[in-house]
Amino acid sequence: MSYKGRFAPSPTGPLHFGSLVTATASYLEARSRGGRWIVRMEDLDRPRCQPGAAEEILRALAVYGFVMDEPVLYQSTRDEAYAAAIRQLGDLVYPCACSRRDVCRCAEGLPPGRPARSLKIRGGDFVLRRADGLYAYQLAVVVDDAFQGITDIVRGEDLLDSTPGQVYLHRALGFPVPRYVHVPLVRDASGDKLSKQTLAPPLPFDDPAPVLRRALEFLGQQPPELPLGDLWRWAISAWDLRRLPHGTDRDSGLC
Ligand code: GLU
């Protein structure tokens, strides 16, 4: 199967340097293998999404020179597909009455007198549909990666813990399991992941090439000083995943 990769931001705020690093790694891994690359907007958790953030993210990707091969898929339009996947899982799905703090034994049956809140999957025991009725990230990401024919996932190492559950779901749904690469996170001076929650500054729009160069350097590449288009051409031909830095405690010193 030919390579197809993706970048799947959640529109909870603008893109920051950490998201640029992840997007760049997934893009270069796809392009250097002659593969396709798409963007999926993970606007599943409606209460956490910020108005205008999706448009802002897409504008930033365009300014930084990313080219996508398909129109953006919005998870907010996909509830029917997630419901169908839950139906397909059949008896593997069980209702759960617990909150996060409870020790859950609902896989053996709901405790008497306690109404169901969420839906979980047997074996993995993670949530597929949340107590607030929203479909969970774990389910949506698997259904959409399969629907979009994603063969290779390159994303931040903060999602490493989610990967076994996702592989389990791919198998349970009869989908081919993609390959996964997890890239190191960009951290701030106190060692926290750069994120919208820690108010990482948005990517500047005025001069993208030097920022992209720093992202490439963070990814262990040795980019020359070039204008944006030439920098991408250089990066696609020189990209080497083996140069990624190892370990989780790297401080980019950039923020
Ligand atoms: N939407 C997720 C995030 O922004 C990424 C999901 C993924 O790459 O699997 O953290």
PDB file of C-alpha atoms and ligand atoms in Angstrom:
ATOM      1  CA  MET A   1       0.000   0.000   0.000  1.00  0.00           C
ATOM      2  CA  SER A   2       1.359   3.455  -0.827  1.00  0.00           C
ATOM      3  CA  TYR A   3       2.216   5.760   2.048  1.00  0.00           C
ATOM      4  CA  LYS A   4      -0.430   8.118   3.399  1.00  0.00           C
ATOM      5  CA  GLY A   5       0.247  10.267   6.436  1.00  0.00           C
ATOM      6  CA  ARG A   6      -1.690  12.897   8.327  1.00  0.00           C
ATOM      7  CA  PHE A   7      -1.550  15.791  10.742  1.00  0.00           C
ATOM      8  CA  ALA A   8      -4.511  15.852  13.099  1.00  0.00           C
ATOM      9  CA  PRO A   9      -4.646  19.036  15.177  1.00  0.00           C
ATOM     10  CA  SER A  10      -7.365  19.799  17.712  1.00  0.00           C
ATOM     11  CA  PRO A  11      -8.618  23.354  17.134  1.00  0.00           C
ATOM     12  CA  THR A  12      -8.358  24.383  20.779  1.00  0.00           C
ATOM     13  CA  GLY A  13      -6.036  27.284  19.886  1.00  0.00           C
ATOM     14  CA  PRO A  14      -3.547  28.444  17.256  1.00  0.00           C
ATOM     15  CA  LEU A  15      -0.588  26.348  16.075  1.00  0.00           C
ATOM     16  CA  HIS A  16       2.574  26.799  18.130  1.00  0.00           C
ATOM     17  CA  PHE A  17       6.172  25.704  17.631  1.00  0.00           C
ATOM     18  CA  GLY A  18       5.495  22.232  19.098  1.00  0.00           C
ATOM     19  CA  SER A  19       2.678  21.587  16.626  1.00  0.00           C
ATOM     20  CA  LEU A  20       4.895  22.845  13.783  1.00  0.00           C
ATOM     21  CA  VAL A  21       7.520  20.255  14.756  1.00  0.00           C
ATOM     22  CA  THR A  22       4.950  17.432  14.682  1.00  0.00           C
ATOM     23  CA  ALA A  23       3.382  18.607  11.431  1.00  0.00           C
ATOM     24  CA  THR A  24       6.831  18.938   9.832  1.00  0.00           C
ATOM     25  CA  ALA A  25       7.878  15.419  10.861  1.00  0.00           C
ATOM     26  CA  SER A  26       4.681  13.839   9.515  1.00  0.00           C
ATOM     27  CA  TYR A  27       4.892  15.893   6.307  1.00  0.00           C
ATOM     28  CA  LEU A  28       8.529  15.083   5.602  1.00  0.00           C
ATOM     29  CA  GLU A  29       8.121  11.405   6.370  1.00  0.00           C
ATOM     30  CA  ALA A  30       5.257  11.304   3.846  1.00  0.00           C
ATOM     31  CA  ARG A  31       6.838  13.458   1.138  1.00  0.00           C
ATOM     32  CA  SER A  32      10.274  11.863   1.363  1.00  0.00           C
ATOM     33  CA  ARG A  33       8.625   8.515   0.631  1.00  0.00           C
ATOM     34  CA  GLY A  34       6.582   9.903  -2.263  1.00  0.00           C
ATOM     35  CA  GLY A  35       3.492   9.548  -0.080  1.00  0.00           C
ATOM     36  CA  ARG A  36       0.323  11.557   0.336  1.00  0.00           C
ATOM     37  CA  TRP A  37      -0.390  13.802   3.317  1.00  0.00           C
ATOM     38  CA  ILE A  38      -3.637  15.156   4.677  1.00  0.00           C
ATOM     39  CA  VAL A  39      -4.923  17.284   7.528  1.00  0.00           C
ATOM     40  CA  ARG A  40      -7.771  16.165   9.760  1.00  0.00           C
ATOM     41  CA  MET A  41      -9.374  18.642  12.115  1.00  0.00           C
ATOM     42  CA  GLU A  42     -10.055  16.896  15.415  1.00  0.00           C
ATOM     43  CA  ASP A  43     -12.886  19.164  16.537  1.00  0.00           C
ATOM     44  CA  LEU A  44     -14.579  16.377  18.438  1.00  0.00           C
ATOM     45  CA  ASP A  45     -14.566  17.882  21.884  1.00  0.00           C
ATOM     46  CA  ARG A  46     -16.847  20.795  20.989  1.00  0.00           C
ATOM     47  CA  PRO A  47     -16.632  22.517  24.404  1.00  0.00           C
ATOM     48  CA  ARG A  48     -12.798  22.687  24.131  1.00  0.00           C
ATOM     49  CA  CYS A  49     -12.702  23.967  20.547  1.00  0.00           C
ATOM     50  CA  GLN A  50     -12.085  27.680  20.096  1.00  0.00           C
ATOM     51  CA  PRO A  51     -14.072  29.636  17.515  1.00  0.00           C
ATOM     52  CA  GLY A  52     -11.846  30.482  14.552  1.00  0.00           C
ATOM     53  CA  ALA A  53      -8.999  28.176  15.634  1.00  0.00           C
ATOM     54  CA  ALA A  54      -9.486  25.668  12.793  1.00  0.00           C
ATOM     55  CA  GLU A  55      -9.278  28.432  10.164  1.00  0.00           C
ATOM     56  CA  GLU A  56      -6.255  29.916  11.926  1.00  0.00           C
ATOM     57  CA  ILE A  57      -4.478  26.529  11.961  1.00  0.00           C
ATOM     58  CA  LEU A  58      -5.139  26.000   8.253  1.00  0.00           C
ATOM     59  CA  ARG A  59      -3.902  29.507   7.473  1.00  0.00           C
ATOM     60  CA  ALA A  60      -0.702  28.849   9.441  1.00  0.00           C
ATOM     61  CA  LEU A  61      -0.109  25.557   7.601  1.00  0.00           C
ATOM     62  CA  ALA A  62      -0.541  27.325   4.264  1.00  0.00           C
ATOM     63  CA  VAL A  63       1.797  30.192   5.273  1.00  0.00           C
ATOM     64  CA  TYR A  64       4.442  27.652   6.346  1.00  0.00           C
ATOM     65  CA  GLY A  65       4.196  25.943   2.953  1.00  0.00           C
ATOM     66  CA  PHE A  66       2.400  22.683   3.766  1.00  0.00           C
ATOM     67  CA  VAL A  67       0.449  21.305   0.818  1.00  0.00           C
ATOM     68  CA  MET A  68      -2.339  18.832   1.491  1.00  0.00           C
ATOM     69  CA  ASP A  69      -3.595  16.229  -0.917  1.00  0.00           C
ATOM     70  CA  GLU A  70      -7.262  16.144   0.114  1.00  0.00           C
ATOM     71  CA  PRO A  71      -9.815  18.523   1.567  1.00  0.00           C
ATOM     72  CA  VAL A  72      -9.755  18.697   5.382  1.00  0.00           C
ATOM     73  CA  LEU A  73     -11.961  16.177   7.179  1.00  0.00           C
ATOM     74  CA  TYR A  74     -13.738  17.619  10.250  1.00  0.00           C
ATOM     75  CA  GLN A  75     -14.479  15.130  13.014  1.00  0.00           C
ATOM     76  CA  SER A  76     -17.522  17.161  14.017  1.00  0.00           C
ATOM     77  CA  THR A  77     -19.202  15.830  10.843  1.00  0.00           C
ATOM     78  CA  ARG A  78     -18.486  12.184  11.609  1.00  0.00           C
ATOM     79  CA  ASP A  79     -20.818  11.197  14.469  1.00  0.00           C
ATOM     80  CA  GLU A  80     -22.675   8.682  12.306  1.00  0.00           C
ATOM     81  CA  ALA A  81     -19.440   6.844  11.464  1.00  0.00           C
ATOM     82  CA  TYR A  82     -18.489   6.681  15.153  1.00  0.00           C
ATOM     83  CA  ALA A  83     -21.957   5.374  16.070  1.00  0.00           C
ATOM     84  CA  ALA A  84     -21.643   2.718  13.336  1.00  0.00           C
ATOM     85  CA  ALA A  85     -18.257   1.615  14.706  1.00  0.00           C
ATOM     86  CA  ILE A  86     -19.773   1.179  18.175  1.00  0.00           C
ATOM     87  CA  ARG A  87     -22.569  -0.908  16.675  1.00  0.00           C
ATOM     88  CA  GLN A  88     -19.996  -2.981  14.814  1.00  0.00           C
ATOM     89  CA  LEU A  89     -18.090  -3.687  18.032  1.00  0.00           C
ATOM     90  CA  GLY A  90     -21.255  -5.352  19.378  1.00  0.00           C
ATOM     91  CA  ASP A  91     -20.696  -7.263  22.609  1.00  0.00           C
ATOM     92  CA  LEU A  92     -17.221  -5.839  23.051  1.00  0.00           C
ATOM     93  CA  VAL A  93     -18.935  -2.616  24.154  1.00  0.00           C
ATOM     94  CA  TYR A  94     -20.360  -2.283  27.664  1.00  0.00           C
ATOM     95  CA  PRO A  95     -22.101   0.516  29.526  1.00  0.00           C
ATOM     96  CA  CYS A  96     -20.244   1.991  32.453  1.00  0.00           C
ATOM     97  CA  ALA A  97     -21.650   3.845  35.454  1.00  0.00           C
ATOM     98  CA  CYS A  98     -18.363   5.027  36.909  1.00  0.00           C
ATOM     99  CA  SER A  99     -16.708   8.388  37.193  1.00  0.00           C
ATOM    100  CA  ARG A 100     -12.942   8.625  36.828  1.00  0.00           C
ATOM    101  CA  ARG A 101     -12.435   8.137  40.584  1.00  0.00           C
ATOM    102  CA  ASP A 102     -14.403   4.875  40.846  1.00  0.00           C
ATOM    103  CA  VAL A 103     -12.778   1.479  40.664  1.00  0.00           C
ATOM    104  CA  CYS A 104     -14.703   0.163  37.692  1.00  0.00           C
ATOM    105  CA  ARG A 105     -16.166  -3.342  37.512  1.00  0.00           C
ATOM    106  CA  CYS A 106     -18.869  -2.485  34.995  1.00  0.00           C
ATOM    107  CA  ALA A 107     -17.463  -4.959  32.455  1.00  0.00           C
ATOM    108  CA  GLU A 108     -19.103  -7.582  34.713  1.00  0.00           C
ATOM    109  CA  GLY A 109     -22.418  -5.673  34.676  1.00  0.00           C
ATOM    110  CA  LEU A 110     -23.719  -2.319  35.879  1.00  0.00           C
ATOM    111  CA  PRO A 111     -23.890  -2.012  39.676  1.00  0.00           C
ATOM    112  CA  PRO A 112     -27.554  -2.202  40.795  1.00  0.00           C
ATOM    113  CA  GLY A 113     -29.320   1.149  40.728  1.00  0.00           C
ATOM    114  CA  ARG A 114     -26.510   2.987  38.906  1.00  0.00           C
ATOM    115  CA  PRO A 115     -27.398   4.329  35.446  1.00  0.00           C
ATOM    116  CA  ALA A 116     -24.957   4.014  32.535  1.00  0.00           C
ATOM    117  CA  ARG A 117     -22.851   7.128  31.878  1.00  0.00           C
ATOM    118  CA  SER A 118     -20.361   6.137  29.232  1.00  0.00           C
ATOM    119  CA  LEU A 119     -19.627   3.266  26.851  1.00  0.00           C
ATOM    120  CA  LYS A 120     -16.370   1.345  27.169  1.00  0.00           C
ATOM    121  CA  ILE A 121     -14.639  -1.462  25.302  1.00  0.00           C
ATOM    122  CA  ARG A 122     -13.880  -4.827  26.840  1.00  0.00           C
ATOM    123  CA  GLY A 123     -10.231  -5.772  26.942  1.00  0.00           C
ATOM    124  CA  GLY A 124      -8.941  -2.222  26.715  1.00  0.00           C
ATOM    125  CA  ASP A 125     -11.477  -0.853  29.217  1.00  0.00           C
ATOM    126  CA  PHE A 126     -11.268   2.660  27.853  1.00  0.00           C
ATOM    127  CA  VAL A 127     -14.109   5.012  26.982  1.00  0.00           C
ATOM    128  CA  LEU A 128     -15.615   5.050  23.482  1.00  0.00           C
ATOM    129  CA  ARG A 129     -18.497   7.398  24.199  1.00  0.00           C
ATOM    130  CA  ARG A 130     -18.232   9.805  27.075  1.00  0.00           C
ATOM    131  CA  ALA A 131     -20.723  10.576  29.807  1.00  0.00           C
ATOM    132  CA  ASP A 132     -21.508  13.892  28.070  1.00  0.00           C
ATOM    133  CA  GLY A 133     -22.533  11.958  24.944  1.00  0.00           C
ATOM    134  CA  LEU A 134     -19.464  12.931  22.885  1.00  0.00           C
ATOM    135  CA  TYR A 135     -17.486  10.232  21.112  1.00  0.00           C
ATOM    136  CA  ALA A 136     -14.054   9.717  22.619  1.00  0.00           C
ATOM    137  CA  TYR A 137     -10.805  10.633  20.879  1.00  0.00           C
ATOM    138  CA  GLN A 138      -9.625   6.990  21.005  1.00  0.00           C
ATOM    139  CA  LEU A 139     -12.583   5.837  18.923  1.00  0.00           C
ATOM    140  CA  ALA A 140     -12.720   8.760  16.507  1.00  0.00           C
ATOM    141  CA  VAL A 141      -9.006   8.696  15.692  1.00  0.00           C
ATOM    142  CA  VAL A 142      -9.116   5.001  14.803  1.00  0.00           C
ATOM    143  CA  VAL A 143     -12.310   5.221  12.746  1.00  0.00           C
ATOM    144  CA  ASP A 144     -10.966   8.210  10.818  1.00  0.00           C
ATOM    145  CA  ASP A 145      -7.431   6.912  10.307  1.00  0.00           C
ATOM    146  CA  ALA A 146      -8.977   3.780   8.790  1.00  0.00           C
ATOM    147  CA  PHE A 147     -11.617   5.714   6.794  1.00  0.00           C
ATOM    148  CA  GLN A 148      -8.932   7.975   5.333  1.00  0.00           C
ATOM    149  CA  GLY A 149      -6.601   5.071   4.520  1.00  0.00           C
ATOM    150  CA  ILE A 150      -3.773   6.353   6.721  1.00  0.00           C
ATOM    151  CA  THR A 151      -0.853   3.929   6.565  1.00  0.00           C
ATOM    152  CA  ASP A 152       1.604   5.805   8.772  1.00  0.00           C
ATOM    153  CA  ILE A 153       1.070   7.999  11.794  1.00  0.00           C
ATOM    154  CA  VAL A 154       3.785  10.413  12.923  1.00  0.00           C
ATOM    155  CA  ARG A 155       2.796  12.333  16.052  1.00  0.00           C
ATOM    156  CA  GLY A 156       4.035  13.572  19.414  1.00  0.00           C
ATOM    157  CA  GLU A 157       5.315  11.188  22.044  1.00  0.00           C
ATOM    158  CA  ASP A 158       2.619  12.416  24.458  1.00  0.00           C
ATOM    159  CA  LEU A 159       0.285  10.114  22.519  1.00  0.00           C
ATOM    160  CA  LEU A 160       2.456   7.024  22.939  1.00  0.00           C
ATOM    161  CA  ASP A 161       0.287   5.788  25.829  1.00  0.00           C
ATOM    162  CA  SER A 162      -2.806   5.923  23.591  1.00  0.00           C
ATOM    163  CA  THR A 163      -1.254   3.773  20.903  1.00  0.00           C
ATOM    164  CA  PRO A 164      -1.845   0.267  22.355  1.00  0.00           C
ATOM    165  CA  GLY A 165      -5.554   1.041  22.807  1.00  0.00           C
ATOM    166  CA  GLN A 166      -5.760   2.346  19.256  1.00  0.00           C
ATOM    167  CA  VAL A 167      -4.021  -0.727  17.845  1.00  0.00           C
ATOM    168  CA  TYR A 168      -6.484  -2.874  19.808  1.00  0.00           C
ATOM    169  CA  LEU A 169      -9.437  -0.942  18.355  1.00  0.00           C
ATOM    170  CA  HIS A 170      -8.084  -1.164  14.794  1.00  0.00           C
ATOM    171  CA  ARG A 171      -7.911  -4.925  15.203  1.00  0.00           C
ATOM    172  CA  ALA A 172     -11.312  -5.204  16.888  1.00  0.00           C
ATOM    173  CA  LEU A 173     -12.879  -3.291  13.987  1.00  0.00           C
ATOM    174  CA  GLY A 174     -11.043  -5.368  11.384  1.00  0.00           C
ATOM    175  CA  PHE A 175      -9.001  -2.405  10.116  1.00  0.00           C
ATOM    176  CA  PRO A 176      -5.373  -2.628   8.969  1.00  0.00           C
ATOM    177  CA  VAL A 177      -3.097  -1.348  11.733  1.00  0.00           C
ATOM    178  CA  PRO A 178      -1.040   1.696  10.683  1.00  0.00           C
ATOM    179  CA  ARG A 179       2.635   2.108  11.555  1.00  0.00           C
ATOM    180  CA  TYR A 180       3.346   4.607  14.335  1.00  0.00           C
ATOM    181  CA  VAL A 181       6.255   6.956  14.931  1.00  0.00           C
ATOM    182  CA  HIS A 182       6.288   9.204  18.009  1.00  0.00           C
ATOM    183  CA  VAL A 183       8.501  12.271  17.853  1.00  0.00           C
ATOM    184  CA  PRO A 184       9.990  14.049  20.891  1.00  0.00           C
ATOM    185  CA  LEU A 185       8.003  16.900  22.353  1.00  0.00           C
ATOM    186  CA  VAL A 186       9.122  20.484  22.416  1.00  0.00           C
ATOM    187  CA  ARG A 187       9.221  21.575  26.043  1.00  0.00           C
ATOM    188  CA  ASP A 188       9.393  24.958  27.670  1.00  0.00           C
ATOM    189  CA  ALA A 189      12.070  26.035  30.147  1.00  0.00           C
ATOM    190  CA  SER A 190      10.240  24.305  33.015  1.00  0.00           C
ATOM    191  CA  GLY A 191      10.073  21.025  31.109  1.00  0.00           C
ATOM    192  CA  ASP A 192       6.369  21.167  30.267  1.00  0.00           C
ATOM    193  CA  LYS A 193       5.140  20.269  26.817  1.00  0.00           C
ATOM    194  CA  LEU A 194       4.487  23.373  24.739  1.00  0.00           C
ATOM    195  CA  SER A 195       0.745  23.428  24.414  1.00  0.00           C
ATOM    196  CA  LYS A 196      -2.223  25.652  23.958  1.00  0.00           C
ATOM    197  CA  GLN A 197      -3.029  25.015  27.628  1.00  0.00           C
ATOM    198  CA  THR A 198       0.361  26.380  28.733  1.00  0.00           C
ATOM    199  CA  LEU A 199      -0.267  29.345  26.422  1.00  0.00           C
ATOM    200  CA  ALA A 200       2.550  28.596  23.980  1.00  0.00           C
ATOM    201  CA  PRO A 201       2.886  31.592  21.651  1.00  0.00           C
ATOM    202  CA  PRO A 202       1.191  31.190  18.250  1.00  0.00           C
ATOM    203  CA  LEU A 203       3.442  30.685  15.229  1.00  0.00           C
ATOM    204  CA  PRO A 204       4.434  33.991  13.648  1.00  0.00           C
ATOM    205  CA  PHE A 205       3.127  34.503  10.116  1.00  0.00           C
ATOM    206  CA  ASP A 206       5.536  37.158   8.871  1.00  0.00           C
ATOM    207  CA  ASP A 207       8.755  35.182   8.304  1.00  0.00           C
ATOM    208  CA  PRO A 208       8.151  31.413   8.322  1.00  0.00           C
ATOM    209  CA  ALA A 209      11.492  30.157   6.904  1.00  0.00           C
ATOM    210  CA  PRO A 210      13.673  30.733  10.011  1.00  0.00           C
ATOM    211  CA  VAL A 211      10.987  29.170  12.241  1.00  0.00           C
ATOM    212  CA  LEU A 212      10.745  26.130   9.969  1.00  0.00           C
ATOM    213  CA  ARG A 213      14.538  25.892  10.095  1.00  0.00           C
ATOM    214  CA  ARG A 214      14.416  25.759  13.876  1.00  0.00           C
ATOM    215  CA  ALA A 215      11.756  23.044  13.682  1.00  0.00           C
ATOM    216  CA  LEU A 216      14.042  21.049  11.355  1.00  0.00           C
ATOM    217  CA  GLU A 217      16.953  21.556  13.730  1.00  0.00           C
ATOM    218  CA  PHE A 218      14.825  20.359  16.621  1.00  0.00           C
ATOM    219  CA  LEU A 219      14.127  17.245  14.535  1.00  0.00           C
ATOM    220  CA  GLY A 220      17.854  16.583  14.275  1.00  0.00           C
ATOM    221  CA  GLN A 221      18.276  17.774  10.665  1.00  0.00           C
ATOM    222  CA  GLN A 222      20.919  20.288   9.621  1.00  0.00           C
ATOM    223  CA  PRO A 223      19.102  22.777   7.411  1.00  0.00           C
ATOM    224  CA  PRO A 224      21.002  25.448   5.492  1.00  0.00           C
ATOM    225  CA  GLU A 225      19.683  29.010   5.392  1.00  0.00           C
ATOM    226  CA  LEU A 226      17.271  29.048   2.462  1.00  0.00           C
ATOM    227  CA  PRO A 227      14.006  30.720   1.472  1.00  0.00           C
ATOM    228  CA  LEU A 228      10.869  28.734   2.334  1.00  0.00           C
ATOM    229  CA  GLY A 229      10.302  26.872  -0.957  1.00  0.00           C
ATOM    230  CA  ASP A 230      13.962  25.868  -1.275  1.00  0.00           C
ATOM    231  CA  LEU A 231      14.070  24.912   2.394  1.00  0.00           C
ATOM    232  CA  TRP A 232      11.194  22.480   1.882  1.00  0.00           C
ATOM    233  CA  ARG A 233      12.863  21.018  -1.225  1.00  0.00           C
ATOM    234  CA  TRP A 234      16.077  20.577   0.735  1.00  0.00           C
ATOM    235  CA  ALA A 235      14.215  19.087   3.720  1.00  0.00           C
ATOM    236  CA  ILE A 236      12.281  16.556   1.652  1.00  0.00           C
ATOM    237  CA  SER A 237      15.437  15.246  -0.005  1.00  0.00           C
ATOM    238  CA  ALA A 238      17.593  15.319   3.149  1.00  0.00           C
ATOM    239  CA  TRP A 239      14.973  14.047   5.652  1.00  0.00           C
ATOM    240  CA  ASP A 240      16.262  11.265   7.832  1.00  0.00           C
ATOM    241  CA  LEU A 241      14.049   9.972  10.615  1.00  0.00           C
ATOM    242  CA  ARG A 242      17.047   8.325  12.277  1.00  0.00           C
ATOM    243  CA  ARG A 243      18.380  11.758  13.162  1.00  0.00           C
ATOM    244  CA  LEU A 244      15.459  12.463  15.500  1.00  0.00           C
ATOM    245  CA  PRO A 245      16.718  13.255  18.982  1.00  0.00           C
ATOM    246  CA  HIS A 246      16.179  10.521  21.551  1.00  0.00           C
ATOM    247  CA  GLY A 247      14.810  10.947  25.036  1.00  0.00           C
ATOM    248  CA  THR A 248      12.093  13.099  26.439  1.00  0.00           C
ATOM    249  CA  ASP A 249      13.960  15.736  28.370  1.00  0.00           C
ATOM    250  CA  ARG A 250      15.242  17.880  25.570  1.00  0.00           C
ATOM    251  CA  ASP A 251      14.817  21.585  26.021  1.00  0.00           C
ATOM    252  CA  SER A 252      14.506  23.360  22.712  1.00  0.00           C
ATOM    253  CA  GLY A 253      15.548  26.671  24.258  1.00  0.00           C
ATOM    254  CA  LEU A 254      13.313  28.309  21.718  1.00  0.00           C
ATOM    255  CA  CYS A 255      10.389  29.591  23.630  1.00  0.00           C
TER     256      CYS A 255
HETATM  257  N1  GLU B   1      -5.740  15.665  17.904  1.00  0.00           N
HETATM  258  C1  GLU B   1      -4.648  15.175  18.678  1.00  0.00           C
HETATM  259  C2  GLU B   1      -3.885  16.343  19.283  1.00  0.00           C
HETATM  260  O1  GLU B   1      -3.994  17.458  18.796  1.00  0.00           O
HETATM  261  C3  GLU B   1      -3.661  14.364  17.869  1.00  0.00           C
HETATM  262  C4  GLU B   1      -4.196  13.041  17.517  1.00  0.00           C
HETATM  263  C5  GLU B   1      -3.200  12.130  16.829  1.00  0.00           C
HETATM  264  O2  GLU B   1      -2.255  12.597  16.201  1.00  0.00           O
HETATM  265  O3  GLU B   1      -3.445  10.931  16.887  1.00  0.00           O
HETATM  266  O4  GLU B   1      -3.201  16.149  20.266  1.00  0.00           O
END
